[in-house]
XYZ file of C-alpha atoms in Angstrom:
341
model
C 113.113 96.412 54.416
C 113.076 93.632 56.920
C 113.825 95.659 59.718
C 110.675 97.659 58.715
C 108.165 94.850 58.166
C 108.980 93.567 61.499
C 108.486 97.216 62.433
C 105.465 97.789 61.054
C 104.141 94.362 63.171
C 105.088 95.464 66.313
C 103.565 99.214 65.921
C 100.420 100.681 65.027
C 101.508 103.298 62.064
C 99.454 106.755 61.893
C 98.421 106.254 58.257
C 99.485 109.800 57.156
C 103.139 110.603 58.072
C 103.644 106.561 58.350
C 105.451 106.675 62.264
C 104.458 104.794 65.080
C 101.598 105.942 67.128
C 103.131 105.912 70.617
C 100.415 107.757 73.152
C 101.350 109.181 76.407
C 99.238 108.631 78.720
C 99.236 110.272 82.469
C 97.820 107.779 85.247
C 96.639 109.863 88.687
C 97.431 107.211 90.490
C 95.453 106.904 94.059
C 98.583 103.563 95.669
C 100.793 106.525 95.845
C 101.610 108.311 99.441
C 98.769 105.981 101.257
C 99.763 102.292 102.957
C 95.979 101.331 101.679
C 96.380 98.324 99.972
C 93.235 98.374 98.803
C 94.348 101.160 96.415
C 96.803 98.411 94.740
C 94.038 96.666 94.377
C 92.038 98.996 92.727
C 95.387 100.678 90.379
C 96.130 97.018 89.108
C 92.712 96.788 87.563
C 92.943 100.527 86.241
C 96.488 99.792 84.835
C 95.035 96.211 83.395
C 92.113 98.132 81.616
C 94.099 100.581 80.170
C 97.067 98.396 78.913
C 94.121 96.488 77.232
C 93.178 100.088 75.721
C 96.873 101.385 75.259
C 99.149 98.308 74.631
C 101.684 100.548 73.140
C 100.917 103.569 75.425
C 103.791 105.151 77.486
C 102.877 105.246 81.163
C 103.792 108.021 83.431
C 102.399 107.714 87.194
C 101.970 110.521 89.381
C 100.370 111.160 92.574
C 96.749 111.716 92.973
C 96.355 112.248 96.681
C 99.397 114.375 97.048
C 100.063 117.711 95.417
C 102.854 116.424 92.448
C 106.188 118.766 91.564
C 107.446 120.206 88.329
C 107.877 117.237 86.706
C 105.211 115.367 87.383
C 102.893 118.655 86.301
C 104.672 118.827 83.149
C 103.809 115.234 81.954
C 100.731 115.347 82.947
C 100.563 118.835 80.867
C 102.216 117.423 77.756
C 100.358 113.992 77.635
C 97.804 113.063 75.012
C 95.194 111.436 77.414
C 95.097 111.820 81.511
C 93.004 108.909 83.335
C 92.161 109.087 87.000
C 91.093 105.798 87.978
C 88.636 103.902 90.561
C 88.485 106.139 93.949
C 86.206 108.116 95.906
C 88.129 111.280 94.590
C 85.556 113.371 93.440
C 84.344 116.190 96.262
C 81.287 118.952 96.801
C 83.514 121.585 97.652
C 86.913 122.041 96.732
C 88.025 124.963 98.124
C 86.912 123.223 102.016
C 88.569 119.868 100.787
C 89.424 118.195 97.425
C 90.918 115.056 96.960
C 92.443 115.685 93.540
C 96.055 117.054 94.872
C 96.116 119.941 92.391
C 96.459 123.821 93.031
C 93.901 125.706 91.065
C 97.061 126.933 88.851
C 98.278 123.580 88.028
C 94.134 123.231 86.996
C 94.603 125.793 84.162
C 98.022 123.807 83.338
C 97.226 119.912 83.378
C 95.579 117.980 80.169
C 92.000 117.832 81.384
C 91.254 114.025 83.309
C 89.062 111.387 81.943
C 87.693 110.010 85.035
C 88.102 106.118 84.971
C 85.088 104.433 87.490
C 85.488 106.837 90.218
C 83.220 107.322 92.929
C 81.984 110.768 95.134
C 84.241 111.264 98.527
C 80.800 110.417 101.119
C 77.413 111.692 100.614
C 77.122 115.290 100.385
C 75.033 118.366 98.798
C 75.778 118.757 95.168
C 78.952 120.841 94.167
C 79.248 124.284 95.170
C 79.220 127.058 92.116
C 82.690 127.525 92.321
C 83.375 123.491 92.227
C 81.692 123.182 89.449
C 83.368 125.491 87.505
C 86.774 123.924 88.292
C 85.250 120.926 87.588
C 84.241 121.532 84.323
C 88.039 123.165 83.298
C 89.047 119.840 84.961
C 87.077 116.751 83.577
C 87.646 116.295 79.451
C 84.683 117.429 78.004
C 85.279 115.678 74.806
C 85.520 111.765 76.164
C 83.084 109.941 78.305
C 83.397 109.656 82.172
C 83.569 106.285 83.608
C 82.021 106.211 87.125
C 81.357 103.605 89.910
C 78.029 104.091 90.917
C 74.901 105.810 89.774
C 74.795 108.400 92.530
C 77.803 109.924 91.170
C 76.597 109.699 87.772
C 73.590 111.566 88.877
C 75.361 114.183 90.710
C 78.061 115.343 87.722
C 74.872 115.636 85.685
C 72.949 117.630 87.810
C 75.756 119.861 87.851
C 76.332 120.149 84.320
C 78.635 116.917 83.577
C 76.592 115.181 80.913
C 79.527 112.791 79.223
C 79.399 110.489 82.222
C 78.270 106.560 81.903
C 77.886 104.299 85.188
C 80.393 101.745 84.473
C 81.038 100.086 88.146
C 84.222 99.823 89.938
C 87.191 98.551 87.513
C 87.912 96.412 89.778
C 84.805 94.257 88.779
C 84.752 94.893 85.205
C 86.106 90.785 84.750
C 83.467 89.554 86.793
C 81.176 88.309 84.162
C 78.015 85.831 84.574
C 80.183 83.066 83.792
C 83.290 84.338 86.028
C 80.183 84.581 89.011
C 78.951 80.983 88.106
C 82.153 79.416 89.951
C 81.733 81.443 93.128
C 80.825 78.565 96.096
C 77.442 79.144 97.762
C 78.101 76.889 100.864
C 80.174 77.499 103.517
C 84.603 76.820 103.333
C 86.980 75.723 106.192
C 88.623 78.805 106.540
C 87.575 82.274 106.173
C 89.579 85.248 105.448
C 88.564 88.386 107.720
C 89.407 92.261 107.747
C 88.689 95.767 109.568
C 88.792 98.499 108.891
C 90.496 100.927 111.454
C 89.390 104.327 110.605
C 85.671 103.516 111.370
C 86.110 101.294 114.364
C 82.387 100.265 116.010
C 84.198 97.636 118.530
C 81.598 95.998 119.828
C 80.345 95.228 116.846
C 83.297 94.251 114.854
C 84.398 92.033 118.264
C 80.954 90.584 117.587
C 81.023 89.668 114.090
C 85.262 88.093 114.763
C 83.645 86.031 117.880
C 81.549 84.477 115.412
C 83.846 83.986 112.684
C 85.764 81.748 115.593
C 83.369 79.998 116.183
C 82.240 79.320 112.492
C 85.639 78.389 110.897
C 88.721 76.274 111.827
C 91.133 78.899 110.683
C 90.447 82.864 110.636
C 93.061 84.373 108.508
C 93.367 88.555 108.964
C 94.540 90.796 106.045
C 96.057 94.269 107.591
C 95.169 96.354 104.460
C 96.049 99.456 106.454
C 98.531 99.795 109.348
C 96.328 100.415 111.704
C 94.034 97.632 111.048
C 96.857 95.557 112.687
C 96.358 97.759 116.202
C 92.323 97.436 116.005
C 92.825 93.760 115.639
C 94.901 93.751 118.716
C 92.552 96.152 120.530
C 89.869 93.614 119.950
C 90.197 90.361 119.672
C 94.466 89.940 121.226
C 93.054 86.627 123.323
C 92.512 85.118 119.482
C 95.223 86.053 118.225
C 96.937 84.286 121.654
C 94.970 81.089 120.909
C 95.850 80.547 117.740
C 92.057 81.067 116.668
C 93.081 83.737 114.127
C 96.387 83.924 112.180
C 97.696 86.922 110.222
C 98.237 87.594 106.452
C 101.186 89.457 105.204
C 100.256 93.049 104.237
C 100.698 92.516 100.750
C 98.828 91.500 97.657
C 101.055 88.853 96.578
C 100.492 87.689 99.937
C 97.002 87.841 100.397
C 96.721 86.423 96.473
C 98.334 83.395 97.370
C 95.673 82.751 99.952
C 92.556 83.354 97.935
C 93.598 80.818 95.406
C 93.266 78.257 98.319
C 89.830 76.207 97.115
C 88.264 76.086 100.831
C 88.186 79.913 101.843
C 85.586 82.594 102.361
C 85.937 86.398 102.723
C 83.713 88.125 105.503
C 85.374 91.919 106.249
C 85.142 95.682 106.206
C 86.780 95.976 103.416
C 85.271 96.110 100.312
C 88.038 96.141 97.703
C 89.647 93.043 99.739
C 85.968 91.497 98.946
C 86.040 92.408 95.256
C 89.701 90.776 95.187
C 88.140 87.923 96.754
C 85.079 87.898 93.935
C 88.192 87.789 91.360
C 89.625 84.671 92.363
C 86.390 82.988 93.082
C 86.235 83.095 96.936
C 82.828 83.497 97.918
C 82.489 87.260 99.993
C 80.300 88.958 102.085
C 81.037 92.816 102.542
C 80.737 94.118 105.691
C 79.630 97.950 104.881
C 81.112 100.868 106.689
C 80.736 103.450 104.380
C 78.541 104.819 101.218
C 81.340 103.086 98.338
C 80.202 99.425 99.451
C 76.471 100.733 99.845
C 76.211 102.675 97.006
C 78.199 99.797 94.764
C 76.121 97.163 96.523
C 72.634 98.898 95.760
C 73.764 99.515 91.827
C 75.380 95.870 90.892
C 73.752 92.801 93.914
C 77.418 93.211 95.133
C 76.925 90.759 98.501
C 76.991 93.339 101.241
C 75.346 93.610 104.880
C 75.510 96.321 107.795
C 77.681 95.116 110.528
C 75.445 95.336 113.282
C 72.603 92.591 111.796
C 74.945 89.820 112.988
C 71.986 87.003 112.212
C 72.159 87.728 108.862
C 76.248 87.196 108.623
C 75.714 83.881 110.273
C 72.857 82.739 108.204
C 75.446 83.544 105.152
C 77.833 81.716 106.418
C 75.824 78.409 106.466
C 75.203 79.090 102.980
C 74.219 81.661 100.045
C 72.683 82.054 97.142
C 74.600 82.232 93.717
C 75.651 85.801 93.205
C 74.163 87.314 90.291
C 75.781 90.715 89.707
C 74.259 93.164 87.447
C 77.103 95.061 85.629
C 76.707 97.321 82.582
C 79.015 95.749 80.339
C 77.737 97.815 77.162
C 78.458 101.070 78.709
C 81.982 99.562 79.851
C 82.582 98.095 76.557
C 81.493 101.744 75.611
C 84.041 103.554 77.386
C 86.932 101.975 76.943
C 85.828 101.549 72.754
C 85.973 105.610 72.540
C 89.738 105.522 72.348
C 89.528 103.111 69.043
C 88.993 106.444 66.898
């Protein structure tokens, strides 16, 4: 009897056969097969959300950007929810190019996905007929959608999606009002900088490092992909040689231990690095590249600019105004509240 009270305390019980309610729960999970740390960054909010949904879920990861084997198909066809969380996975045609690793048989085979603040792959024309269809076999159409920004919420409805609600990014589900109000507005010692190497603009990134020299004693760089470290070379080796700019660890623990420094600001290409930044209070300025930080930016007063207006990065840097995101915490607390029933 003892053994069964404590038990009972540690489990929720399904009230009509009286054993635990365990779920299994299949996590697409974008950090896999990819040195983009930023994808760590953006998996250890999905897996903090959903532990906070799930505490006594079983987790099984597999792939999302590369096709997964038997096993991994099998799990994800026996579980009793599938989440795919927080990346620009979704696509307009799938038969050109589809982010989602999955042949169309394994389609017909998987538990359908609950999408979990996702985002569209770049700007394109709305799905093609034949997308949509495997779209709609793919995506639960019992559960609500979570997505990142409202142009993606407006494209799955216009092609037939309707239980979708524009949630934001995971990744800045935590940063409440009062989580924004201790955010510095005036400028730190040191700054923390990085590029992104798959959309190099050199001049212009060379531009916006020269002034981050000249702006800050120290200019820390994160490598959040391995060729960042290359580009940084390409550019801006005689800082590097000087001492002007010193390099981060490519690692989160790494770059973690930095941000908790109290005189530090963020000013890169990368946007999830920002949003990391945002979550332990370091003022950031996002650098956009591509439609995610634009997109995210235009939705939520996420601080962003366009790399080539170089006055208004060093007008930021001499001070800012208090951020004041605009998050739809209702809808959030809406999604993740479906799974209570």
């Amino acid at each position: 009897m003892n053994s069964q009270t404590q038990f009972d305390k540690a489990y929720p019980l399904d009230p009509r056969s009286g054993q635990p309610v365990l779920k299994r729960i299949t996590l697409y999970d974008s950090s896999y097969t990819t040195d983009n740390l930023g994808d760590q960054i953006i998996m250890n909010a999905v897996h903090d959300h959903l532990r906070e949904i799930f505490p006594h879920g079983f987790f099984t990861g597999i792939p999302s950007h590369d096709y997964p084997g038997k096993h991994g198909i099998q799990k994800a066809a026996e579980c009793d929810h599938a989440f795919v969380g927080g990346t620009n996975i979704i696509a307009s045609h799938w038969l050109r190019y589809h982010q989602i690793k999955l042949s169309l048989s394994d389609v017909l085979r998987v538990k359908p996905l609950i999408l979990m603040g996702v985002g569209w792959h770049k700007y394109q024309r709305d799905p093609d007929p034949v997308t949509n269809r495997i779209h709609r076999r793919l995506f639960d159409g019992e559960y609500l959608h979570s997505v990142r920004d409202r142009y993606t919420d407006e494209k799955l409805k216009r092609s037939g999606i309707g239980n979708v609600v524009y949630t934001g990014c995971p990744t800045m589900w935590r940063l409440t009002p009062e989580h924004m109000t201790t955010v510095p507005t005036t400028r730190a010692d040191e700054v923390l900088f990085a590029l992104t190497a798959y959309l190099r603009n050199p001049v212009a990134d060379r531009a916006i490092l020269d002034l981050l020299v000249r702006s800050y004693k120290t200019v820390h760089f994160w490598p959040q992909m391995f060729d960042d470290m290359e580009y940084l070379i390409e550019i801006g080796s005689d800082h590097l040689q000087s001492g002007a700019v010193r390099i981060v660890k490519p690692s989160l623990a790494d770059v973690a231990d930095l941000l908790r420094r109290d005189n530090l600001d963020y000013v890169g290409l990368r946007l999830h690095c920002g949003v990391l930044a945002l979550q332990h209070k370091t003022r950031a300025l996002i650098v956009t590249v591509d439609n995610r930080a634009v997109e995210i930016s235009r939705d939520t007063g996420l601080p962003t600019v366009e790399r080539e207006d170089l006055s208004s990065i060093e007008s930021w840097i001499k001070g800012s105004e208090p951020i004041a995101l605009s998050l739809p915490f209702e809808a959030i607390a809406a999604w993740k509240g479906q799974f209570d029933r």
